[in-house]
Short mmCIF file of C-alpha atoms in Angstrom, two decimals:
data_model
loop_
_atom_site.label_atom_id
_atom_site.label_comp_id
_atom_site.label_asym_id
_atom_site.label_seq_id
_atom_site.Cartn_x
_atom_site.Cartn_y
_atom_site.Cartn_z
CA UNK J 1 -14.35 -57.13 -40.84
CA UNK J 2 -13.79 -54.91 -37.64
CA UNK J 3 -14.67 -57.67 -35.32
CA UNK J 4 -12.60 -60.90 -34.78
CA UNK J 5 -14.56 -64.17 -35.71
CA UNK J 6 -15.68 -65.19 -32.27
CA UNK J 7 -16.96 -61.73 -31.48
CA UNK J 8 -18.75 -61.59 -34.81
CA UNK J 9 -20.25 -64.87 -34.22
CA UNK J 10 -21.44 -63.86 -30.66
CA UNK J 11 -23.11 -60.70 -32.12
CA UNK J 12 -24.83 -62.97 -34.83
CA UNK J 13 -25.98 -65.43 -32.21
CA UNK J 14 -27.42 -62.69 -30.00
CA UNK J 15 -29.67 -61.80 -32.73
CA UNK J 16 -31.88 -64.87 -32.14
CA UNK J 17 -33.18 -63.05 -29.11
CA UNK J 18 -36.51 -61.38 -29.91
CA UNK J 19 -36.53 -57.75 -30.36
CA UNK J 20 -32.62 -57.69 -30.75
CA UNK J 21 -31.37 -56.37 -34.06
CA UNK J 22 -27.75 -55.94 -35.37
CA UNK J 23 -27.08 -52.71 -33.41
CA UNK J 24 -28.38 -53.87 -30.15
CA UNK J 25 -26.68 -57.34 -30.57
CA UNK J 26 -23.36 -55.52 -30.99
CA UNK J 27 -23.99 -53.45 -28.11
CA UNK J 28 -24.82 -56.50 -25.94
CA UNK J 29 -21.71 -58.49 -27.14
CA UNK J 30 -19.44 -55.67 -26.47
CA UNK J 31 -20.92 -54.84 -23.07
CA UNK J 32 -20.59 -58.57 -22.00
CA UNK J 33 -16.95 -58.85 -23.23
CA UNK J 34 -15.95 -55.39 -21.90
CA UNK J 35 -17.84 -55.09 -18.68
CA UNK J 36 -19.69 -57.97 -17.42
CA UNK J 37 -17.70 -61.21 -17.70
CA UNK J 38 -19.38 -62.54 -14.55
CA UNK J 39 -22.92 -61.92 -15.87
CA UNK J 40 -21.90 -63.40 -19.23
CA UNK J 41 -20.51 -66.33 -17.58
CA UNK J 42 -23.76 -66.82 -15.63
CA UNK J 43 -25.75 -66.45 -18.67
CA UNK J 44 -23.80 -68.95 -20.67
CA UNK J 45 -24.01 -71.53 -17.94
CA UNK J 46 -27.80 -71.04 -17.19
CA UNK J 47 -28.73 -71.02 -20.84
CA UNK J 48 -26.87 -74.22 -21.36
CA UNK J 49 -28.47 -75.77 -18.25
CA UNK J 50 -31.97 -74.69 -19.22
CA UNK J 51 -31.49 -76.07 -22.75
CA UNK J 52 -30.33 -79.34 -21.53
CA UNK J 53 -32.86 -79.84 -18.81
CA UNK J 54 -36.11 -78.04 -19.46
CA UNK J 55 -38.81 -80.04 -20.94
CA UNK J 56 -42.59 -80.12 -20.46
CA UNK J 57 -44.72 -81.02 -17.51
CA UNK J 58 -46.22 -84.34 -18.22
CA UNK J 59 -49.70 -83.16 -17.09
CA UNK J 60 -50.13 -79.60 -18.34
CA UNK J 61 -47.23 -79.43 -20.86
CA UNK J 62 -45.88 -76.14 -19.41
CA UNK J 63 -42.16 -75.72 -19.48
CA UNK J 64 -40.26 -77.16 -16.47
CA UNK J 65 -37.24 -79.30 -15.76
CA UNK J 66 -39.13 -81.41 -13.30
CA UNK J 67 -41.61 -84.27 -14.23
CA UNK J 68 -44.57 -82.10 -13.06
CA UNK J 69 -44.50 -78.26 -13.04
CA UNK J 70 -44.81 -76.21 -9.91
CA UNK J 71 -48.55 -75.61 -10.30
CA UNK J 72 -49.38 -79.15 -11.04
CA UNK J 73 -47.46 -80.27 -8.00
CA UNK J 74 -49.43 -78.09 -5.68
CA UNK J 75 -52.33 -79.80 -3.81
CA UNK J 76 -54.13 -76.67 -2.94
CA UNK J 77 -55.17 -75.91 -6.52
CA UNK J 78 -58.77 -76.60 -7.68
CA UNK J 79 -58.33 -79.76 -9.78
CA UNK J 80 -61.90 -79.35 -11.18
CA UNK J 81 -61.01 -76.29 -13.18
CA UNK J 82 -58.55 -76.35 -16.23
CA UNK J 83 -57.59 -73.28 -18.12
CA UNK J 84 -56.27 -73.87 -21.53
CA UNK J 85 -53.68 -71.25 -22.71
CA UNK J 86 -51.34 -70.90 -25.62
CA UNK J 87 -47.92 -70.16 -23.92
CA UNK J 88 -46.17 -70.19 -20.54
CA UNK J 89 -46.29 -66.34 -20.70
CA UNK J 90 -50.05 -66.56 -20.55
CA UNK J 91 -49.93 -68.68 -17.41
CA UNK J 92 -47.75 -65.94 -15.82
CA UNK J 93 -50.39 -63.34 -16.87
CA UNK J 94 -53.30 -65.25 -15.54
CA UNK J 95 -51.55 -66.18 -12.22
CA UNK J 96 -50.45 -62.53 -11.59
CA UNK J 97 -54.12 -61.45 -12.03
CA UNK J 98 -54.67 -63.77 -8.95
CA UNK J 99 -58.20 -64.81 -9.64
CA UNK J 100 -57.77 -68.36 -10.89
CA UNK J 101 -56.94 -71.25 -8.52
CA UNK J 102 -57.28 -74.14 -10.99
CA UNK J 103 -54.88 -75.79 -13.14
CA UNK J 104 -53.54 -75.02 -16.68
CA UNK J 105 -53.07 -76.83 -19.97
CA UNK J 106 -50.39 -75.09 -22.06
CA UNK J 107 -50.76 -75.72 -25.79
CA UNK J 108 -47.26 -74.02 -26.64
CA UNK J 109 -48.79 -72.58 -29.80
CA UNK J 110 -52.02 -72.57 -31.69
CA UNK J 111 -53.31 -74.46 -34.73
CA UNK J 112 -51.65 -73.32 -37.82
CA UNK J 113 -51.75 -75.82 -40.70
CA UNK J 114 -49.36 -73.66 -42.74
CA UNK J 115 -46.58 -74.16 -40.16
CA UNK J 116 -47.40 -77.81 -39.74
CA UNK J 117 -48.95 -77.37 -36.35
CA UNK J 118 -51.98 -79.63 -35.91
CA UNK J 119 -53.94 -81.00 -32.97
CA UNK J 120 -51.12 -83.47 -32.30
CA UNK J 121 -48.34 -80.87 -32.02
CA UNK J 122 -50.51 -79.00 -29.44
CA UNK J 123 -50.94 -82.26 -27.35
CA UNK J 124 -54.83 -82.04 -27.74
CA UNK J 125 -55.04 -85.84 -27.33
CA UNK J 126 -53.29 -85.28 -23.93
CA UNK J 127 -55.72 -82.57 -22.99
CA UNK J 128 -58.61 -84.97 -23.72
CA UNK J 129 -56.92 -87.63 -21.45
CA UNK J 130 -56.20 -85.14 -18.69
CA UNK J 131 -59.83 -83.78 -18.66
CA UNK J 132 -61.31 -87.33 -18.72
CA UNK J 133 -58.94 -88.69 -15.92
CA UNK J 134 -58.95 -86.15 -13.19
CA UNK J 135 -62.52 -85.26 -12.57
CA UNK J 136 -62.34 -81.96 -14.37
CA UNK J 137 -65.71 -80.24 -14.37
CA UNK J 138 -64.97 -77.07 -16.44
CA UNK J 139 -62.51 -76.16 -19.09
CA UNK J 140 -61.91 -72.52 -19.58
CA UNK J 141 -60.44 -71.78 -23.04
CA UNK J 142 -58.14 -68.81 -22.94
CA UNK J 143 -56.46 -68.86 -26.19
CA UNK J 144 -55.72 -65.44 -27.80
CA UNK J 145 -58.44 -63.73 -29.39
CA UNK J 146 -56.57 -63.82 -32.78
CA UNK J 147 -57.70 -65.62 -35.76
CA UNK J 148 -55.68 -68.69 -34.91
CA UNK J 149 -56.51 -68.51 -31.36
CA UNK J 150 -60.28 -68.50 -32.09
CA UNK J 151 -59.82 -71.44 -34.48
CA UNK J 152 -58.02 -73.36 -31.89
CA UNK J 153 -60.68 -72.51 -29.33
CA UNK J 154 -63.35 -73.94 -31.63
CA UNK J 155 -61.35 -77.07 -32.33
CA UNK J 156 -61.02 -77.68 -28.66
CA UNK J 157 -64.61 -77.01 -27.93
CA UNK J 158 -65.48 -79.54 -30.52
CA UNK J 159 -63.10 -82.08 -29.34
CA UNK J 160 -64.36 -81.97 -25.70
CA UNK J 161 -68.11 -81.69 -26.56
CA UNK J 162 -68.58 -85.40 -26.13
CA UNK J 163 -67.07 -85.41 -22.64
CA UNK J 164 -69.57 -84.46 -19.96
CA UNK J 165 -67.94 -81.23 -18.87
CA UNK J 166 -68.64 -77.56 -19.04
CA UNK J 167 -66.55 -75.68 -21.67
CA UNK J 168 -66.34 -71.93 -21.54
CA UNK J 169 -64.41 -69.23 -23.25
CA UNK J 170 -63.01 -66.17 -21.43
CA UNK J 171 -64.96 -62.98 -21.96
CA UNK J 172 -64.12 -60.43 -24.64
CA UNK J 173 -65.08 -56.78 -24.31
CA UNK J 174 -63.80 -53.34 -23.47
CA UNK J 175 -60.73 -53.61 -21.22
CA UNK J 176 -60.81 -51.97 -17.80
CA UNK J 177 -59.85 -48.29 -18.05
CA UNK J 178 -60.43 -48.42 -21.82
CA UNK J 179 -62.06 -45.43 -23.49
CA UNK J 180 -64.76 -46.41 -25.96
CA UNK J 181 -63.41 -43.85 -28.32
CA UNK J 182 -60.17 -45.77 -28.71
CA UNK J 183 -61.45 -49.34 -28.73
CA UNK J 184 -61.52 -51.10 -32.08
CA UNK J 185 -64.72 -51.92 -33.81
CA UNK J 186 -64.25 -55.76 -33.37
CA UNK J 187 -63.95 -55.53 -29.68
CA UNK J 188 -66.89 -53.15 -29.44
CA UNK J 189 -68.90 -55.43 -31.53
CA UNK J 190 -68.00 -58.37 -29.15
CA UNK J 191 -68.67 -56.24 -26.15
CA UNK J 192 -72.20 -55.32 -27.39
CA UNK J 193 -72.96 -58.95 -28.21
CA UNK J 194 -71.69 -60.21 -24.77
CA UNK J 195 -73.75 -57.50 -22.78
CA UNK J 196 -74.92 -58.57 -19.36
CA UNK J 197 -78.10 -57.62 -17.60
CA UNK J 198 -77.42 -55.07 -14.72
CA UNK J 199 -79.11 -56.59 -11.63
CA UNK L 1 -43.07 -69.14 -8.19
CA UNK L 2 -44.77 -69.80 -11.62
CA UNK L 3 -41.35 -70.59 -13.24
CA UNK L 4 -39.23 -73.77 -12.31
CA UNK L 5 -35.81 -72.84 -10.85
CA UNK L 6 -33.79 -73.27 -14.03
CA UNK L 7 -36.16 -71.16 -16.04
CA UNK L 8 -36.23 -68.61 -13.30
CA UNK L 9 -32.43 -68.46 -13.35
CA UNK L 10 -32.25 -68.05 -17.04
CA UNK L 11 -34.52 -65.08 -16.86
CA UNK L 12 -32.47 -63.59 -14.13
CA UNK L 13 -29.27 -64.13 -16.02
CA UNK L 14 -30.62 -62.52 -19.18
CA UNK L 15 -31.05 -59.36 -17.21
CA UNK L 16 -27.18 -58.76 -17.29
CA UNK L 17 -27.75 -57.89 -20.94
CA UNK L 18 -28.06 -53.98 -21.36
CA UNK L 19 -31.48 -52.77 -21.86
CA UNK L 20 -33.17 -55.91 -20.89
CA UNK L 21 -35.56 -55.63 -17.89
CA UNK L 22 -37.56 -58.46 -16.16
CA UNK L 23 -40.40 -58.41 -18.65
CA UNK L 24 -38.16 -58.62 -21.77
CA UNK L 25 -35.88 -61.27 -19.95
CA UNK L 26 -39.01 -63.39 -19.37
CA UNK L 27 -39.98 -63.03 -22.98
CA UNK L 28 -36.51 -63.88 -24.24
CA UNK L 29 -36.21 -67.01 -22.02
CA UNK L 30 -39.61 -68.40 -23.00
CA UNK L 31 -38.92 -67.69 -26.57
CA UNK L 32 -35.63 -69.39 -26.52
CA UNK L 33 -37.04 -72.50 -24.74
CA UNK L 34 -40.35 -72.67 -26.76
CA UNK L 35 -39.25 -71.75 -30.20
CA UNK L 36 -35.64 -71.41 -30.80
CA UNK L 37 -33.73 -74.13 -29.32
CA UNK L 38 -31.23 -74.15 -32.23
CA UNK L 39 -30.57 -70.36 -31.92
CA UNK L 40 -30.34 -70.71 -28.11
CA UNK L 41 -27.87 -73.58 -28.55
CA UNK L 42 -25.73 -71.45 -30.84
CA UNK L 43 -25.93 -68.51 -28.38
CA UNK L 44 -24.79 -70.64 -25.36
CA UNK L 45 -21.83 -72.04 -27.37
CA UNK L 46 -20.69 -68.76 -28.94
CA UNK L 47 -21.03 -66.87 -25.69
CA UNK L 48 -18.82 -69.58 -23.92
CA UNK L 49 -16.25 -69.61 -26.71
CA UNK L 50 -16.09 -65.74 -26.80
CA UNK L 51 -15.67 -65.57 -22.98
CA UNK L 52 -12.98 -68.24 -22.89
CA UNK L 53 -10.98 -66.90 -25.88
CA UNK L 54 -11.44 -63.21 -26.39
CA UNK L 55 -8.77 -60.93 -24.93
CA UNK L 56 -7.15 -57.94 -26.06
CA UNK L 57 -4.92 -57.04 -29.08
CA UNK L 58 -1.46 -56.68 -27.73
CA UNK L 59 -0.89 -53.64 -29.71
CA UNK L 60 -4.07 -51.52 -29.62
CA UNK L 61 -6.01 -53.22 -26.74
CA UNK L 62 -9.13 -53.72 -28.89
CA UNK L 63 -11.06 -56.98 -28.10
CA UNK L 64 -9.90 -59.93 -30.26
CA UNK L 65 -9.27 -63.66 -29.70
CA UNK L 66 -6.03 -63.33 -31.79
CA UNK L 67 -2.62 -61.86 -30.55
CA UNK L 68 -3.20 -58.87 -32.81
CA UNK L 69 -6.62 -57.57 -33.92
CA UNK L 70 -7.62 -57.55 -37.53
CA UNK L 71 -6.84 -53.85 -38.00
CA UNK L 72 -3.37 -54.14 -36.56
CA UNK L 73 -2.68 -57.11 -38.68
CA UNK L 74 -3.45 -55.27 -41.86
CA UNK L 75 -0.45 -53.84 -43.74
CA UNK L 76 -2.28 -51.35 -45.84
CA UNK L 77 -3.06 -49.04 -42.85
CA UNK L 78 -1.25 -45.94 -42.23
CA UNK L 79 0.98 -46.65 -39.27
CA UNK L 80 1.81 -42.94 -38.66
CA UNK L 81 -1.72 -42.15 -37.54
CA UNK L 82 -3.17 -43.47 -34.32
CA UNK L 83 -6.74 -42.76 -33.18
CA UNK L 84 -7.34 -43.13 -29.46
CA UNK L 85 -10.96 -44.19 -28.61
CA UNK L 86 -12.74 -45.36 -25.60
CA UNK L 87 -14.45 -48.48 -26.74
CA UNK L 88 -14.54 -51.06 -29.50
CA UNK L 89 -17.97 -49.66 -30.49
CA UNK L 90 -16.08 -46.35 -31.23
CA UNK L 91 -13.76 -48.24 -33.57
CA UNK L 92 -16.79 -49.55 -35.43
CA UNK L 93 -18.35 -46.11 -35.67
CA UNK L 94 -15.17 -44.60 -37.16
CA UNK L 95 -14.46 -47.56 -39.45
CA UNK L 96 -17.96 -47.20 -40.99
CA UNK L 97 -17.37 -43.52 -41.50
CA UNK L 98 -14.71 -44.65 -43.94
CA UNK L 99 -12.38 -41.68 -43.71
CA UNK L 100 -9.74 -42.96 -41.51
CA UNK L 101 -7.02 -45.40 -42.54
CA UNK L 102 -4.73 -45.33 -39.52
CA UNK L 103 -4.66 -47.50 -36.46
CA UNK L 104 -6.47 -47.30 -33.20
CA UNK L 105 -5.77 -47.51 -29.57
CA UNK L 106 -8.73 -48.66 -27.54
CA UNK L 107 -8.66 -47.45 -23.77
CA UNK L 108 -11.77 -49.65 -22.95
CA UNK L 109 -12.99 -47.03 -20.73
CA UNK L 110 -12.13 -43.47 -19.53
CA UNK L 111 -10.31 -42.07 -16.38
CA UNK L 112 -12.77 -42.33 -13.52
CA UNK L 113 -10.99 -42.25 -10.16
CA UNK L 114 -14.30 -43.01 -8.32
CA UNK L 115 -14.58 -46.44 -10.11
CA UNK L 116 -10.86 -47.05 -9.58
CA UNK L 117 -10.05 -46.51 -13.35
CA UNK L 118 -6.63 -44.74 -13.52
CA UNK L 119 -4.04 -44.46 -16.35
CA UNK L 120 -2.85 -47.99 -15.71
CA UNK L 121 -6.45 -49.57 -16.23
CA UNK L 122 -6.47 -47.71 -19.64
CA UNK L 123 -3.09 -48.98 -20.63
CA UNK L 124 -1.68 -45.42 -21.10
CA UNK L 125 1.79 -46.77 -20.52
CA UNK L 126 1.30 -49.04 -23.37
CA UNK L 127 0.00 -46.18 -25.60
CA UNK L 128 3.17 -44.20 -24.86
CA UNK L 129 5.26 -47.25 -25.88
CA UNK L 130 3.11 -47.91 -29.01
CA UNK L 131 3.54 -44.20 -30.07
CA UNK L 132 7.21 -44.18 -29.40
CA UNK L 133 8.11 -47.54 -31.14
CA UNK L 134 6.19 -47.44 -34.38
CA UNK L 135 7.12 -44.12 -35.89
CA UNK L 136 3.67 -42.50 -35.16
CA UNK L 137 3.50 -38.96 -36.31
CA UNK L 138 0.02 -38.00 -35.07
CA UNK L 139 -2.26 -39.15 -32.30
CA UNK L 140 -5.95 -38.15 -32.80
CA UNK L 141 -7.78 -38.26 -29.43
CA UNK L 142 -11.33 -39.22 -30.15
CA UNK L 143 -12.62 -39.99 -26.65
CA UNK L 144 -16.24 -38.97 -25.93
CA UNK L 145 -16.98 -35.31 -25.38
CA UNK L 146 -18.40 -36.07 -21.86
CA UNK L 147 -16.65 -34.71 -18.69
CA UNK L 148 -14.72 -37.98 -18.34
CA UNK L 149 -13.79 -38.18 -21.85
CA UNK L 150 -12.39 -34.60 -21.89
CA UNK L 151 -10.39 -35.28 -18.77
CA UNK L 152 -8.97 -38.41 -20.27
CA UNK L 153 -8.20 -36.47 -23.38
CA UNK L 154 -6.27 -33.83 -21.41
CA UNK L 155 -4.38 -36.51 -19.60
CA UNK L 156 -3.27 -38.19 -22.62
CA UNK L 157 -2.31 -34.90 -24.37
CA UNK L 158 -0.13 -34.11 -21.26
CA UNK L 159 1.30 -37.59 -21.13
CA UNK L 160 2.37 -37.40 -24.84
CA UNK L 161 3.58 -33.90 -24.84
CA UNK L 162 7.19 -34.79 -24.39
CA UNK L 163 7.23 -37.19 -27.34
CA UNK L 164 7.88 -35.25 -30.54
CA UNK L 165 4.39 -35.96 -32.19
CA UNK L 166 1.38 -34.09 -33.22
CA UNK L 167 -1.46 -34.49 -30.85
CA UNK L 168 -4.89 -33.60 -32.10
CA UNK L 169 -8.52 -33.80 -30.86
CA UNK L 170 -11.54 -34.50 -33.11
CA UNK L 171 -13.71 -31.45 -33.83
CA UNK L 172 -16.75 -30.56 -31.89
CA UNK L 173 -19.56 -28.64 -33.38
CA UNK L 174 -23.01 -28.75 -35.10
CA UNK L 175 -23.61 -32.31 -36.37
CA UNK L 176 -24.37 -32.75 -40.14
CA UNK L 177 -28.01 -32.20 -40.79
CA UNK L 178 -28.55 -30.70 -37.25
CA UNK L 179 -30.75 -27.67 -37.07
CA UNK L 180 -29.19 -24.89 -34.94
CA UNK L 181 -32.62 -24.50 -33.07
CA UNK L 182 -32.25 -28.02 -31.53
CA UNK L 183 -28.43 -28.17 -30.87
CA UNK L 184 -27.60 -27.56 -27.25
CA UNK L 185 -25.82 -24.54 -25.89
CA UNK L 186 -22.52 -26.20 -24.99
CA UNK L 187 -22.22 -27.67 -28.58
CA UNK L 188 -23.06 -24.14 -30.04
CA UNK L 189 -20.50 -22.54 -27.93
CA UNK L 190 -17.78 -25.09 -29.13
CA UNK L 191 -18.92 -24.58 -32.70
CA UNK L 192 -18.51 -20.94 -32.56
CA UNK L 193 -15.20 -21.20 -30.82
CA UNK L 194 -13.94 -23.58 -33.36
CA UNK L 195 -15.19 -21.59 -36.35
CA UNK L 196 -13.06 -21.79 -39.59
CA UNK L 197 -12.38 -19.26 -42.21
CA UNK L 198 -14.25 -19.95 -45.49
CA UNK L 199 -11.67 -19.90 -48.30
#
C-alpha cells in the first residue's frame, strides 16, 4: 500500500536473490532508486545481457557465453585429468586452492529423482563421451559429500567403470585446522576409515 | 579468470546492492543463471521499469511513478498534519506503526554540506510551499536522531518559524521493552530531560 506498483514489484522481484528476505529487498530497492541509479542501471543491463547470452560450455557444461569456457580453451591444462563437480562455484573453489591443473565437468546439480533430475539432466552421457574422446586417464569425482552427492558419485563411478580409466573420489576427513572435538561423528568415521600409513 | 566476461560483469554489478560483498554477489549471480532464470528475468525487467519510471511525488517528494504518491492521493488522510522524514523507508516504518494519519514530506537525505546536500537538494523550498498552501496546522519533524538529522531538524524548524504553524519533534527516550541497563547515555539523558508528569 505504501509503495507504488513499480516499486512494490521491484521489491518483490529482488526476493528471488538467495538470502534476500522482504526487509532486505525493500532496503535494496529503495537504495537503488534513491542513491545508486548508475549502479542499478548497470545491474539491469548486465543481468539482461547475462540472461540472454550465457549458456553452457559444450565440453564441460560450465556456465559461459562462449562456445567453450575459459578453462576448456586453455592449452596449458592437463587434458588427462577431469574433475567432476556439482556447480560452477565448486570450480571456483578448486581453482582458488591452486592444486588442480586438469579440466572440469560441471553437472549443474546432483541426481535427485524427486525433482526430476536424472542422469540426462546432469549431462552424464556427455561426460561419458568427453572421457572417451579426449584421452582422459583419471576422473576425480568431487561432488558434495551429501546424500545426493554421494549417490551421484556412485552412479558416475558405475557409469564409467567399463571405460579403461581410473576413477577416484576426493578424500573426506578432518579439515585442516579442525579440532577433533568439534568435528562431527560421520566425518570422524570417514577420517578413521581413510587413515594413511605415516612413512 | 574463472568466469566468462558477462558473468564476471554481472557479479560486479550485483555488488552495488547494499550489504552484498564479492562472495554473495558470486553466489547470487550463479544462483540466477543456474537455477532461477524466470526470477532473474522478472528482476531485470522490473529493475529497468522502475529505473525508467519512478520519480518523486510532486507534493511530498516520496518515490513513485505517478504524479502523486499513494498517500498524497488519499482523501481520508488528515491534511493538517505533515510528518517530515528522511527516507521512504521511514514512511514505511511510521505507516506500519499505524498511529499517524497525516501526510508526509520526504527529504530523501539530510543536510550534509560535505556531500553537497543543502536545503535545495532536500526540497525545503517545496516544503515551505506545501505547508503554506494546504492549510497545514502542525509539522512533525521525524528526521533521524543522528548529528545530521538533528541539524536538519533545527534548520527546518528555523525555516518554518515565520509561518503560523506548530512545529514539533518526535520524542526521544528509552524504547519500549528497552532495559535501562543497556540504553546508551545520550538516550538516557534525553529520556530524563523529556520526562513527563504522571497524572
